[in-house]
Each structure stands twice: as C-alpha cells, then as structure tokens.
Amino acid sequence: MADRVAIVTGASAGIGEAAGVALVKAGWKVVFAARRGDQLDRIVAGCGKDQALAVVANVSRPESVQNLFAKTLEKFGRLDLLFNNAGMGAPPVPMDELPYEKWKEVVDVNLNGMFLCAQAAYRQFKRQHPQGGRIINNGSISAHAPRPFSVAYTSTKHAITGLTRCIALDGRAHDICGSQIDIGNAATPMTERMLKGMPQAHGGTLVEPRMDVQHVADAVVYMAGLPKESNVLNITVMATKMPFVGRG
Ligand SMILES: NC(=O)c1ccc[n+]([C@@H]2O[C@H](COP(=O)([O-])OP(=O)(O)OC[C@H]3O[C@@H](n4cnc5c(N)ncnc54)[C@H](OP(=O)(O)O)[C@@H]3O)[C@@H](O)[C@H]2O)c1
C-alpha cells in the first residue's frame, strides 16, 4: 500500500474530507484539494505530512487543476486514484427564475471541473509506469431522479454518468477504471438544510433522514482498493428511509 497515491477534490469538508482521511488510514498517500487552504491545512496536520499534502485548487480553472496534478507528482511521483468529488448546488428556485450565471457556476464546478480533473488523471495514468489507475466520480441520487427546483444540479449529475461510462470504456485500453458513487443524504455541510425540510414532488416539504458520512468514506476505500481487473461501475449509498425508491 505504501506507494498508492490519491487525489481527493472537495476535500476541505464533508464527503471529501471523510474519504481522504479514510484513505490515509487505509495506507494511501492522499492529496487534499479544495479552495479553502486553512481547512486543508487543519486536515492534513491530523494525517501527517508524509502521508498527506494540501493543495489549494479551484477545479473549475484549468491552470489550477494543472497545478494540483503537478504538485501531486512533485511530492509523490505517481497517481493511482482520483476521487472526483468537488461539487455544489444552486438555490432551489423554479427553472425560469434561475440566473444564467448561477447555472454556469454549477456546470463549471460539477461538470467542467470533474472533466478537467478526470482528463488530467487520465493523461497521467496513460503516461506512468506501471500504467493505469482509477477515477471515482461523485454522482448523486440526482444522477437518477431530480428534486424539485434542481435543474442545474440534476443536469450536471446526470452528465456525470456519461463521463463515468466514457472513462470506463475508453480507459480499458490503458488499465484505467471509471467508477461512480451515487450518494443520498449523507450528513455534511451541503445537506444541513435537510434538517429544516426539503421541497417534495407533491408540493410540500419534508425533514429528511440523513446518514453518517463515514459510510460513504468506507465505500470509497473499498472501491479504491480493488485490483485493476475489477471495478465497481456504480454504487448507491443512501439513507435507508429517504424519499427515492418509493416514488417519494
Ligand atoms: N452530502 C450528500 O448527501 C450528497 C449527495 C449526493 C451527492 N453529493 C456530492 O458529493 C460531493 C461533496 O458533497 P458534500 O456533501 O461533501 O458537500 P460540502 O460539504 O458542501 O463540500 C463540498 C466540497 O467541495 C469543495 N468545492 C466546492 N467548489 C469547489 C471548487 N470550485 N474547487 C474545488 N473544490 C470545491 C468545497 O471546498 P471549498 O469550499 O474549500 O472549495 C468542499 O470541500 C458533491 O459533488 C455533491 O454533489 C453529496
């Protein structure tokens, strides 16, 4: 395990932080990337500087992604895993009221950002020896079914399914695995608003159950640890009683 190297984006909080720390505990060298350097420094200090590196990065900026991968190679020499996790939502408003700027911001992070990071990882996996690696994209239950008033988030998360499958198909020739984790209601800063009530399809609101984010981190460690001959193409990890499976 000593020489397996991962980049986790969106690692300053929530799922990215939990998954990054869990990977370190499982023996991975982990690069924690996000925009808030103070948060990253705090997390990396708890992991040890031989095991972890903090890199301030904005995934929606090509030059920032380039810098993230350059810093990773400089410190650890290769890359085995990208957990493509950084993401954001938009305020829940009817689509006719969503400002175009907000739409573009969500697309820039959730889709363009994940593409830029996946492309940089794919390039590195192809060129290194031994060749190959794994990209785990963070989709969502919203990659399958929308919440009311979520056109930007839902559109980007559906698109991530296409990105995952293209990686899984094109990557075969180079020992590159493409995986997707679709999460429902993990307790993170992003889902705090669920405690107050979420808009539902029937027009009302519902306080929704959440689950411990550690269950997501454990799933990521399992997916990451598979040999390159095996791949979890899709996994759904969700709060058991959240409204999804029963059409509400
Ligand atoms: N929590 C859930 O139940 C759930 C369900 C389905 C899908 N997801 C997905 O899981 C991922 C993480 O969600 P979360 O719940 O952990 O959210 P969160 O607590 O809000 O954390 C989001 C992370 O993304 C980072 N980030 C946002 N924009 C970024 C950018 N432009 N460049 C780099 N990093 C950026 C944030 O760090 P900085 O602000 O420091 O940049 C933060 O570390 C997202 O893709 C989300 O869609 C979550």
PDB file of C-alpha atoms and ligand atoms in Angstrom:
ATOM      1  CA  MET A   1       0.000   0.000   0.000  1.00  0.00           C
ATOM      2  CA  ALA A   2       2.849   2.381   0.748  1.00  0.00           C
ATOM      3  CA  ASP A   3       3.158   3.762  -2.753  1.00  0.00           C
ATOM      4  CA  ARG A   4      -0.501   4.164  -3.746  1.00  0.00           C
ATOM      5  CA  VAL A   5      -1.363   7.812  -4.317  1.00  0.00           C
ATOM      6  CA  ALA A   6      -4.780   9.514  -4.401  1.00  0.00           C
ATOM      7  CA  ILE A   7      -6.105  12.981  -5.166  1.00  0.00           C
ATOM      8  CA  VAL A   8      -9.369  13.911  -3.457  1.00  0.00           C
ATOM      9  CA  THR A   9     -11.076  17.089  -4.675  1.00  0.00           C
ATOM     10  CA  GLY A  10     -13.502  18.966  -2.463  1.00  0.00           C
ATOM     11  CA  ALA A  11     -11.506  17.628   0.470  1.00  0.00           C
ATOM     12  CA  SER A  12     -11.885  20.609   2.825  1.00  0.00           C
ATOM     13  CA  ALA A  13     -15.241  19.408   4.210  1.00  0.00           C
ATOM     14  CA  GLY A  14     -17.964  16.778   4.090  1.00  0.00           C
ATOM     15  CA  ILE A  15     -17.531  13.690   1.933  1.00  0.00           C
ATOM     16  CA  GLY A  16     -14.135  14.680   0.536  1.00  0.00           C
ATOM     17  CA  GLU A  17     -12.654  15.218   3.986  1.00  0.00           C
ATOM     18  CA  ALA A  18     -14.093  11.945   5.322  1.00  0.00           C
ATOM     19  CA  ALA A  19     -12.977   9.931   2.278  1.00  0.00           C
ATOM     20  CA  GLY A  20      -9.493  11.477   2.256  1.00  0.00           C
ATOM     21  CA  VAL A  21      -8.928  10.730   5.942  1.00  0.00           C
ATOM     22  CA  ALA A  22     -10.271   7.180   5.496  1.00  0.00           C
ATOM     23  CA  LEU A  23      -7.879   6.611   2.564  1.00  0.00           C
ATOM     24  CA  VAL A  24      -4.939   7.809   4.671  1.00  0.00           C
ATOM     25  CA  LYS A  25      -5.977   5.387   7.434  1.00  0.00           C
ATOM     26  CA  ALA A  26      -6.066   2.622   4.799  1.00  0.00           C
ATOM     27  CA  GLY A  27      -2.447   3.385   3.881  1.00  0.00           C
ATOM     28  CA  TRP A  28      -2.851   5.697   0.870  1.00  0.00           C
ATOM     29  CA  LYS A  29      -0.839   8.852   0.278  1.00  0.00           C
ATOM     30  CA  VAL A  30      -3.516  11.491  -0.204  1.00  0.00           C
ATOM     31  CA  VAL A  31      -3.547  14.944  -1.787  1.00  0.00           C
ATOM     32  CA  PHE A  32      -6.354  17.013  -0.278  1.00  0.00           C
ATOM     33  CA  ALA A  33      -7.582  19.678  -2.739  1.00  0.00           C
ATOM     34  CA  ALA A  34     -10.141  22.479  -2.391  1.00  0.00           C
ATOM     35  CA  ARG A  35     -10.248  26.284  -2.321  1.00  0.00           C
ATOM     36  CA  ARG A  36     -10.058  26.800   1.472  1.00  0.00           C
ATOM     37  CA  GLY A  37      -6.390  26.302   2.364  1.00  0.00           C
ATOM     38  CA  ASP A  38      -6.887  26.826   6.107  1.00  0.00           C
ATOM     39  CA  GLN A  39      -9.319  23.880   6.255  1.00  0.00           C
ATOM     40  CA  LEU A  40      -6.988  21.697   4.180  1.00  0.00           C
ATOM     41  CA  ASP A  41      -4.015  22.519   6.433  1.00  0.00           C
ATOM     42  CA  ARG A  42      -6.014  21.533   9.519  1.00  0.00           C
ATOM     43  CA  ILE A  43      -6.998  18.186   7.984  1.00  0.00           C
ATOM     44  CA  VAL A  44      -3.523  17.383   6.645  1.00  0.00           C
ATOM     45  CA  ALA A  45      -1.932  18.240  10.012  1.00  0.00           C
ATOM     46  CA  GLY A  46      -4.068  15.455  11.501  1.00  0.00           C
ATOM     47  CA  CYS A  47      -2.865  12.959   8.859  1.00  0.00           C
ATOM     48  CA  GLY A  48       0.896  13.559   8.955  1.00  0.00           C
ATOM     49  CA  LYS A  49       2.927  15.305   6.250  1.00  0.00           C
ATOM     50  CA  ASP A  50       4.497  12.127   4.856  1.00  0.00           C
ATOM     51  CA  GLN A  51       1.050  10.712   4.188  1.00  0.00           C
ATOM     52  CA  ALA A  52      -0.844  13.798   3.028  1.00  0.00           C
ATOM     53  CA  LEU A  53      -0.479  17.030   1.097  1.00  0.00           C
ATOM     54  CA  ALA A  54      -2.768  20.075   0.943  1.00  0.00           C
ATOM     55  CA  VAL A  55      -3.094  21.850  -2.409  1.00  0.00           C
ATOM     56  CA  VAL A  56      -5.349  24.859  -2.837  1.00  0.00           C
ATOM     57  CA  ALA A  57      -7.225  24.294  -6.086  1.00  0.00           C
ATOM     58  CA  ASN A  58     -10.318  25.515  -7.878  1.00  0.00           C
ATOM     59  CA  VAL A  59     -11.457  22.637 -10.084  1.00  0.00           C
ATOM     60  CA  SER A  60     -13.273  24.952 -12.494  1.00  0.00           C
ATOM     61  CA  ARG A  61      -9.974  26.633 -13.502  1.00  0.00           C
ATOM     62  CA  PRO A  62      -7.736  24.690 -15.920  1.00  0.00           C
ATOM     63  CA  GLU A  63      -4.492  26.273 -14.653  1.00  0.00           C
ATOM     64  CA  SER A  64      -5.440  25.448 -11.054  1.00  0.00           C
ATOM     65  CA  VAL A  65      -6.109  21.796 -11.962  1.00  0.00           C
ATOM     66  CA  GLN A  66      -2.777  21.659 -13.801  1.00  0.00           C
ATOM     67  CA  ASN A  67      -1.030  22.971 -10.689  1.00  0.00           C
ATOM     68  CA  LEU A  68      -2.815  20.391  -8.494  1.00  0.00           C
ATOM     69  CA  PHE A  69      -1.537  17.488 -10.595  1.00  0.00           C
ATOM     70  CA  ALA A  70       1.981  18.981 -10.890  1.00  0.00           C
ATOM     71  CA  LYS A  71       2.216  19.355  -7.079  1.00  0.00           C
ATOM     72  CA  THR A  72       0.981  15.785  -6.616  1.00  0.00           C
ATOM     73  CA  LEU A  73       3.633  14.339  -8.932  1.00  0.00           C
ATOM     74  CA  GLU A  74       6.334  16.515  -7.421  1.00  0.00           C
ATOM     75  CA  LYS A  75       5.602  15.157  -3.931  1.00  0.00           C
ATOM     76  CA  PHE A  76       4.541  11.545  -4.590  1.00  0.00           C
ATOM     77  CA  GLY A  77       5.803  10.700  -8.108  1.00  0.00           C
ATOM     78  CA  ARG A  78       2.700   8.936  -9.455  1.00  0.00           C
ATOM     79  CA  LEU A  79      -1.100   8.788  -9.207  1.00  0.00           C
ATOM     80  CA  ASP A  80      -3.361   5.764  -8.657  1.00  0.00           C
ATOM     81  CA  LEU A  81      -6.728   7.264  -7.739  1.00  0.00           C
ATOM     82  CA  LEU A  82      -8.743  10.403  -8.385  1.00  0.00           C
ATOM     83  CA  PHE A  83     -11.804  10.844  -6.173  1.00  0.00           C
ATOM     84  CA  ASN A  84     -13.562  13.439  -8.304  1.00  0.00           C
ATOM     85  CA  ASN A  85     -15.744  14.826  -5.554  1.00  0.00           C
ATOM     86  CA  ALA A  86     -15.868  18.651  -5.523  1.00  0.00           C
ATOM     87  CA  GLY A  87     -19.380  19.881  -6.174  1.00  0.00           C
ATOM     88  CA  MET A  88     -22.015  22.462  -5.353  1.00  0.00           C
ATOM     89  CA  GLY A  89     -25.746  23.034  -5.569  1.00  0.00           C
ATOM     90  CA  ALA A  90     -27.848  26.048  -6.506  1.00  0.00           C
ATOM     91  CA  PRO A  91     -30.683  27.689  -4.561  1.00  0.00           C
ATOM     92  CA  PRO A  92     -33.961  25.752  -5.044  1.00  0.00           C
ATOM     93  CA  VAL A  93     -35.871  28.035  -7.406  1.00  0.00           C
ATOM     94  CA  PRO A  94     -38.118  27.274 -10.402  1.00  0.00           C
ATOM     95  CA  MET A  95     -36.003  26.960 -13.541  1.00  0.00           C
ATOM     96  CA  ASP A  96     -37.440  30.112 -15.100  1.00  0.00           C
ATOM     97  CA  GLU A  97     -36.026  32.069 -12.155  1.00  0.00           C
ATOM     98  CA  LEU A  98     -32.523  30.548 -12.153  1.00  0.00           C
ATOM     99  CA  PRO A  99     -29.987  33.212 -13.203  1.00  0.00           C
ATOM    100  CA  TYR A 100     -27.839  32.035 -16.110  1.00  0.00           C
ATOM    101  CA  GLU A 101     -24.724  32.982 -14.109  1.00  0.00           C
ATOM    102  CA  LYS A 102     -25.728  30.507 -11.366  1.00  0.00           C
ATOM    103  CA  TRP A 103     -26.387  27.769 -13.971  1.00  0.00           C
ATOM    104  CA  LYS A 104     -22.921  28.373 -15.425  1.00  0.00           C
ATOM    105  CA  GLU A 105     -21.268  28.329 -11.998  1.00  0.00           C
ATOM    106  CA  VAL A 106     -22.782  24.917 -11.176  1.00  0.00           C
ATOM    107  CA  VAL A 107     -21.862  23.494 -14.606  1.00  0.00           C
ATOM    108  CA  ASP A 108     -18.350  24.884 -14.238  1.00  0.00           C
ATOM    109  CA  VAL A 109     -17.724  23.076 -10.946  1.00  0.00           C
ATOM    110  CA  ASN A 110     -19.859  19.929 -11.183  1.00  0.00           C
ATOM    111  CA  LEU A 111     -19.257  19.068 -14.845  1.00  0.00           C
ATOM    112  CA  ASN A 112     -16.375  21.103 -16.301  1.00  0.00           C
ATOM    113  CA  GLY A 113     -14.376  20.730 -13.064  1.00  0.00           C
ATOM    114  CA  MET A 114     -14.900  16.958 -12.960  1.00  0.00           C
ATOM    115  CA  PHE A 115     -13.954  16.715 -16.644  1.00  0.00           C
ATOM    116  CA  LEU A 116     -10.765  18.754 -16.166  1.00  0.00           C
ATOM    117  CA  CYS A 117      -9.652  16.618 -13.215  1.00  0.00           C
ATOM    118  CA  ALA A 118     -10.611  13.364 -14.972  1.00  0.00           C
ATOM    119  CA  GLN A 119      -8.697  14.422 -18.092  1.00  0.00           C
ATOM    120  CA  ALA A 120      -5.578  15.299 -16.092  1.00  0.00           C
ATOM    121  CA  ALA A 121      -5.762  11.982 -14.218  1.00  0.00           C
ATOM    122  CA  TYR A 122      -6.352  10.023 -17.442  1.00  0.00           C
ATOM    123  CA  ARG A 123      -3.276  11.650 -19.020  1.00  0.00           C
ATOM    124  CA  GLN A 124      -1.145  10.765 -16.008  1.00  0.00           C
ATOM    125  CA  PHE A 125      -2.471   7.179 -15.824  1.00  0.00           C
ATOM    126  CA  LYS A 126      -1.592   6.669 -19.500  1.00  0.00           C
ATOM    127  CA  ARG A 127       1.929   8.011 -19.265  1.00  0.00           C
ATOM    128  CA  GLN A 128       3.134   6.446 -15.985  1.00  0.00           C
ATOM    129  CA  HIS A 129       4.687   3.003 -15.393  1.00  0.00           C
ATOM    130  CA  PRO A 130       3.030   0.822 -14.341  1.00  0.00           C
ATOM    131  CA  GLN A 131       0.211   2.287 -16.383  1.00  0.00           C
ATOM    132  CA  GLY A 132      -3.347   2.783 -15.154  1.00  0.00           C
ATOM    133  CA  GLY A 133      -5.431   3.985 -12.243  1.00  0.00           C
ATOM    134  CA  ARG A 134      -8.973   4.609 -11.092  1.00  0.00           C
ATOM    135  CA  ILE A 135     -11.322   7.579 -11.252  1.00  0.00           C
ATOM    136  CA  ILE A 136     -14.274   7.579  -8.865  1.00  0.00           C
ATOM    137  CA  ASN A 137     -16.763  10.259  -9.849  1.00  0.00           C
ATOM    138  CA  ASN A 138     -19.154  11.549  -7.228  1.00  0.00           C
ATOM    139  CA  GLY A 139     -22.594  11.475  -8.818  1.00  0.00           C
ATOM    140  CA  SER A 140     -25.729  11.582  -6.698  1.00  0.00           C
ATOM    141  CA  ILE A 141     -29.237  10.241  -6.316  1.00  0.00           C
ATOM    142  CA  SER A 142     -29.787  13.290  -8.568  1.00  0.00           C
ATOM    143  CA  ALA A 143     -27.979  11.360 -11.313  1.00  0.00           C
ATOM    144  CA  HIS A 144     -31.151   9.222 -11.352  1.00  0.00           C
ATOM    145  CA  ALA A 145     -34.067  11.420 -10.207  1.00  0.00           C
ATOM    146  CA  PRO A 146     -34.405  15.172  -9.661  1.00  0.00           C
ATOM    147  CA  ARG A 147     -35.512  17.032  -6.598  1.00  0.00           C
ATOM    148  CA  PRO A 148     -37.973  19.851  -7.289  1.00  0.00           C
ATOM    149  CA  PHE A 149     -36.238  23.045  -8.447  1.00  0.00           C
ATOM    150  CA  SER A 150     -32.817  21.500  -9.057  1.00  0.00           C
ATOM    151  CA  VAL A 151     -32.288  21.832 -12.816  1.00  0.00           C
ATOM    152  CA  ALA A 152     -28.606  22.833 -12.692  1.00  0.00           C
ATOM    153  CA  TYR A 153     -27.532  20.256 -10.103  1.00  0.00           C
ATOM    154  CA  THR A 154     -29.596  17.434 -11.628  1.00  0.00           C
ATOM    155  CA  SER A 155     -28.426  18.160 -15.181  1.00  0.00           C
ATOM    156  CA  THR A 156     -24.775  18.090 -14.161  1.00  0.00           C
ATOM    157  CA  LYS A 157     -25.163  14.915 -12.098  1.00  0.00           C
ATOM    158  CA  HIS A 158     -26.879  13.119 -14.998  1.00  0.00           C
ATOM    159  CA  ALA A 159     -23.945  14.229 -17.159  1.00  0.00           C
ATOM    160  CA  ILE A 160     -21.506  12.663 -14.697  1.00  0.00           C
ATOM    161  CA  THR A 161     -22.983   9.256 -15.516  1.00  0.00           C
ATOM    162  CA  GLY A 162     -21.911   9.815 -19.130  1.00  0.00           C
ATOM    163  CA  LEU A 163     -18.458  10.918 -18.017  1.00  0.00           C
ATOM    164  CA  THR A 164     -18.078   7.789 -15.862  1.00  0.00           C
ATOM    165  CA  ARG A 165     -19.067   5.456 -18.685  1.00  0.00           C
ATOM    166  CA  CYS A 166     -16.735   7.145 -21.177  1.00  0.00           C
ATOM    167  CA  ILE A 167     -13.843   6.773 -18.742  1.00  0.00           C
ATOM    168  CA  ALA A 168     -14.772   3.122 -18.120  1.00  0.00           C
ATOM    169  CA  LEU A 169     -14.932   2.410 -21.864  1.00  0.00           C
ATOM    170  CA  ASP A 170     -12.015   4.439 -23.262  1.00  0.00           C
ATOM    171  CA  GLY A 171      -9.903   3.621 -20.213  1.00  0.00           C
ATOM    172  CA  ARG A 172      -9.916  -0.144 -20.822  1.00  0.00           C
ATOM    173  CA  ALA A 173      -7.005   0.156 -23.241  1.00  0.00           C
ATOM    174  CA  HIS A 174      -4.819   1.739 -20.561  1.00  0.00           C
ATOM    175  CA  ASP A 175      -5.891  -0.075 -17.350  1.00  0.00           C
ATOM    176  CA  ILE A 176      -7.975   2.926 -16.296  1.00  0.00           C
ATOM    177  CA  CYS A 177     -11.135   2.165 -14.293  1.00  0.00           C
ATOM    178  CA  GLY A 178     -14.136   4.530 -14.285  1.00  0.00           C
ATOM    179  CA  SER A 179     -16.445   4.321 -11.254  1.00  0.00           C
ATOM    180  CA  GLN A 180     -19.320   6.301  -9.835  1.00  0.00           C
ATOM    181  CA  ILE A 181     -20.686   6.633  -6.325  1.00  0.00           C
ATOM    182  CA  ASP A 182     -24.241   7.952  -6.055  1.00  0.00           C
ATOM    183  CA  ILE A 183     -24.945   9.223  -2.571  1.00  0.00           C
ATOM    184  CA  GLY A 184     -28.215  10.100  -0.883  1.00  0.00           C
ATOM    185  CA  ASN A 185     -28.391  12.284   2.212  1.00  0.00           C
ATOM    186  CA  ALA A 186     -25.002  11.968   3.869  1.00  0.00           C
ATOM    187  CA  ALA A 187     -24.660  14.351   6.808  1.00  0.00           C
ATOM    188  CA  THR A 188     -22.354  17.111   5.506  1.00  0.00           C
ATOM    189  CA  PRO A 189     -22.499  20.926   5.344  1.00  0.00           C
ATOM    190  CA  MET A 190     -24.275  20.575   1.956  1.00  0.00           C
ATOM    191  CA  THR A 191     -27.213  18.688   3.489  1.00  0.00           C
ATOM    192  CA  GLU A 192     -27.680  20.819   6.644  1.00  0.00           C
ATOM    193  CA  ARG A 193     -30.800  22.307   5.059  1.00  0.00           C
ATOM    194  CA  MET A 194     -32.464  18.862   5.109  1.00  0.00           C
ATOM    195  CA  LEU A 195     -32.907  19.307   8.863  1.00  0.00           C
ATOM    196  CA  LYS A 196     -35.271  22.205   8.149  1.00  0.00           C
ATOM    197  CA  GLY A 197     -37.271  20.484   5.402  1.00  0.00           C
ATOM    198  CA  MET A 198     -36.769  19.801   1.704  1.00  0.00           C
ATOM    199  CA  PRO A 199     -39.212  20.603  -1.127  1.00  0.00           C
ATOM    200  CA  GLN A 200     -41.006  17.423  -2.250  1.00  0.00           C
ATOM    201  CA  ALA A 201     -42.632  16.422  -5.548  1.00  0.00           C
ATOM    202  CA  HIS A 202     -46.171  16.765  -4.124  1.00  0.00           C
ATOM    203  CA  GLY A 203     -45.546  20.418  -3.274  1.00  0.00           C
ATOM    204  CA  GLY A 204     -44.945  20.077   0.482  1.00  0.00           C
ATOM    205  CA  THR A 205     -41.723  19.900   2.457  1.00  0.00           C
ATOM    206  CA  LEU A 206     -40.217  17.074   4.483  1.00  0.00           C
ATOM    207  CA  VAL A 207     -37.439  16.839   7.052  1.00  0.00           C
ATOM    208  CA  GLU A 208     -35.391  14.024   5.514  1.00  0.00           C
ATOM    209  CA  PRO A 209     -33.269  11.421   7.297  1.00  0.00           C
ATOM    210  CA  ARG A 210     -29.504  11.639   6.823  1.00  0.00           C
ATOM    211  CA  MET A 211     -26.772   9.054   7.351  1.00  0.00           C
ATOM    212  CA  ASP A 212     -23.255   9.206   8.773  1.00  0.00           C
ATOM    213  CA  VAL A 213     -20.768  10.348   6.102  1.00  0.00           C
ATOM    214  CA  GLN A 214     -18.374   7.611   7.271  1.00  0.00           C
ATOM    215  CA  HIS A 215     -20.445   5.044   5.331  1.00  0.00           C
ATOM    216  CA  VAL A 216     -19.575   6.913   2.135  1.00  0.00           C
ATOM    217  CA  ALA A 217     -15.898   7.084   3.081  1.00  0.00           C
ATOM    218  CA  ASP A 218     -15.869   3.318   3.744  1.00  0.00           C
ATOM    219  CA  ALA A 219     -17.392   2.651   0.302  1.00  0.00           C
ATOM    220  CA  VAL A 220     -14.774   4.841  -1.391  1.00  0.00           C
ATOM    221  CA  VAL A 221     -11.973   2.962   0.383  1.00  0.00           C
ATOM    222  CA  TYR A 222     -13.463  -0.351  -0.793  1.00  0.00           C
ATOM    223  CA  MET A 223     -13.802   0.827  -4.413  1.00  0.00           C
ATOM    224  CA  ALA A 224     -10.307   2.333  -4.386  1.00  0.00           C
ATOM    225  CA  GLY A 225      -8.734  -0.826  -3.001  1.00  0.00           C
ATOM    226  CA  LEU A 226      -9.876  -3.188  -5.766  1.00  0.00           C
ATOM    227  CA  PRO A 227      -7.239  -4.579  -8.132  1.00  0.00           C
ATOM    228  CA  LYS A 228      -7.313  -3.007 -11.601  1.00  0.00           C
ATOM    229  CA  GLU A 229      -9.002  -6.130 -13.049  1.00  0.00           C
ATOM    230  CA  SER A 230     -12.131  -5.279 -11.021  1.00  0.00           C
ATOM    231  CA  ASN A 231     -14.346  -2.229 -10.948  1.00  0.00           C
ATOM    232  CA  VAL A 232     -17.440  -1.008  -9.140  1.00  0.00           C
ATOM    233  CA  LEU A 233     -19.082   0.774 -12.068  1.00  0.00           C
ATOM    234  CA  ASN A 234     -21.888   2.210  -9.940  1.00  0.00           C
ATOM    235  CA  ILE A 235     -22.787   2.106  -6.279  1.00  0.00           C
ATOM    236  CA  THR A 236     -25.642   3.836  -4.448  1.00  0.00           C
ATOM    237  CA  VAL A 237     -25.115   4.645  -0.782  1.00  0.00           C
ATOM    238  CA  MET A 238     -28.141   6.337   0.737  1.00  0.00           C
ATOM    239  CA  ALA A 239     -30.097   6.965   3.904  1.00  0.00           C
ATOM    240  CA  THR A 240     -32.400   3.929   4.063  1.00  0.00           C
ATOM    241  CA  LYS A 241     -35.627   5.877   4.598  1.00  0.00           C
ATOM    242  CA  MET A 242     -35.023   8.873   2.320  1.00  0.00           C
ATOM    243  CA  PRO A 243     -37.702   9.520  -0.319  1.00  0.00           C
ATOM    244  CA  PHE A 244     -36.370   7.965  -3.535  1.00  0.00           C
ATOM    245  CA  VAL A 245     -37.164   4.299  -4.095  1.00  0.00           C
ATOM    246  CA  GLY A 246     -40.902   4.529  -3.375  1.00  0.00           C
ATOM    247  CA  ARG A 247     -41.556   7.398  -5.825  1.00  0.00           C
ATOM    248  CA  GLY A 248     -41.469   9.754  -2.858  1.00  0.00           C
TER     249      GLY A 248
HETATM  250  N1  LIG B   1     -23.957  15.020   1.002  1.00  0.00           N
HETATM  251  C1  LIG B   1     -24.757  14.295   0.219  1.00  0.00           C
HETATM  252  O1  LIG B   1     -25.742  13.678   0.694  1.00  0.00           O
HETATM  253  C2  LIG B   1     -24.501  14.202  -1.242  1.00  0.00           C
HETATM  254  C3  LIG B   1     -25.448  13.532  -2.026  1.00  0.00           C
HETATM  255  C4  LIG B   1     -25.210  13.380  -3.372  1.00  0.00           C
HETATM  256  C5  LIG B   1     -24.063  13.876  -3.936  1.00  0.00           C
HETATM  257  N2  LIG B   1     -23.166  14.545  -3.179  1.00  0.00           N
HETATM  258  C6  LIG B   1     -21.971  15.066  -3.838  1.00  0.00           C
HETATM  259  O2  LIG B   1     -20.841  14.867  -3.028  1.00  0.00           O
HETATM  260  C7  LIG B   1     -19.870  15.884  -3.288  1.00  0.00           C
HETATM  261  C8  LIG B   1     -19.446  16.508  -1.962  1.00  0.00           C
HETATM  262  O3  LIG B   1     -20.596  16.932  -1.298  1.00  0.00           O
HETATM  263  P1  LIG B   1     -20.625  17.303   0.254  1.00  0.00           P
HETATM  264  O4  LIG B   1     -21.945  16.902   0.758  1.00  0.00           O
HETATM  265  O5  LIG B   1     -19.404  16.824   0.924  1.00  0.00           O
HETATM  266  O6  LIG B   1     -20.614  18.896   0.117  1.00  0.00           O
HETATM  267  P2  LIG B   1     -19.916  20.035   1.002  1.00  0.00           P
HETATM  268  O7  LIG B   1     -19.920  19.621   2.412  1.00  0.00           O
HETATM  269  O8  LIG B   1     -20.587  21.300   0.596  1.00  0.00           O
HETATM  270  O9  LIG B   1     -18.422  20.036   0.441  1.00  0.00           O
HETATM  271  C9  LIG B   1     -18.167  20.421  -0.873  1.00  0.00           C
HETATM  272  C10 LIG B   1     -16.673  20.394  -1.092  1.00  0.00           C
HETATM  273  O10 LIG B   1     -16.421  20.795  -2.458  1.00  0.00           O
HETATM  274  C11 LIG B   1     -15.440  21.825  -2.438  1.00  0.00           C
HETATM  275  N3  LIG B   1     -15.600  22.683  -3.611  1.00  0.00           N
HETATM  276  C12 LIG B   1     -16.702  23.355  -4.000  1.00  0.00           C
HETATM  277  N4  LIG B   1     -16.435  24.075  -5.112  1.00  0.00           N
HETATM  278  C13 LIG B   1     -15.144  23.831  -5.432  1.00  0.00           C
HETATM  279  C14 LIG B   1     -14.273  24.276  -6.461  1.00  0.00           C
HETATM  280  N5  LIG B   1     -14.678  25.140  -7.394  1.00  0.00           N
HETATM  281  N6  LIG B   1     -12.997  23.810  -6.490  1.00  0.00           N
HETATM  282  C15 LIG B   1     -12.571  22.955  -5.531  1.00  0.00           C
HETATM  283  N7  LIG B   1     -13.340  22.493  -4.535  1.00  0.00           N
HETATM  284  C16 LIG B   1     -14.611  22.937  -4.483  1.00  0.00           C
HETATM  285  C17 LIG B   1     -15.626  22.530  -1.112  1.00  0.00           C
HETATM  286  O11 LIG B   1     -14.424  23.115  -0.677  1.00  0.00           O
HETATM  287  P3  LIG B   1     -14.018  24.665  -0.795  1.00  0.00           P
HETATM  288  O12 LIG B   1     -15.228  25.475  -0.487  1.00  0.00           O
HETATM  289  O13 LIG B   1     -12.923  24.777   0.237  1.00  0.00           O
HETATM  290  O14 LIG B   1     -13.503  24.829  -2.184  1.00  0.00           O
HETATM  291  C18 LIG B   1     -15.943  21.352  -0.203  1.00  0.00           C
HETATM  292  O15 LIG B   1     -14.741  20.740   0.237  1.00  0.00           O
HETATM  293  C19 LIG B   1     -20.533  16.853  -4.275  1.00  0.00           C
HETATM  294  O16 LIG B   1     -20.143  16.540  -5.582  1.00  0.00           O
HETATM  295  C20 LIG B   1     -22.023  16.557  -4.079  1.00  0.00           C
HETATM  296  O17 LIG B   1     -22.782  16.873  -5.213  1.00  0.00           O
HETATM  297  C21 LIG B   1     -23.373  14.735  -1.840  1.00  0.00           C
END
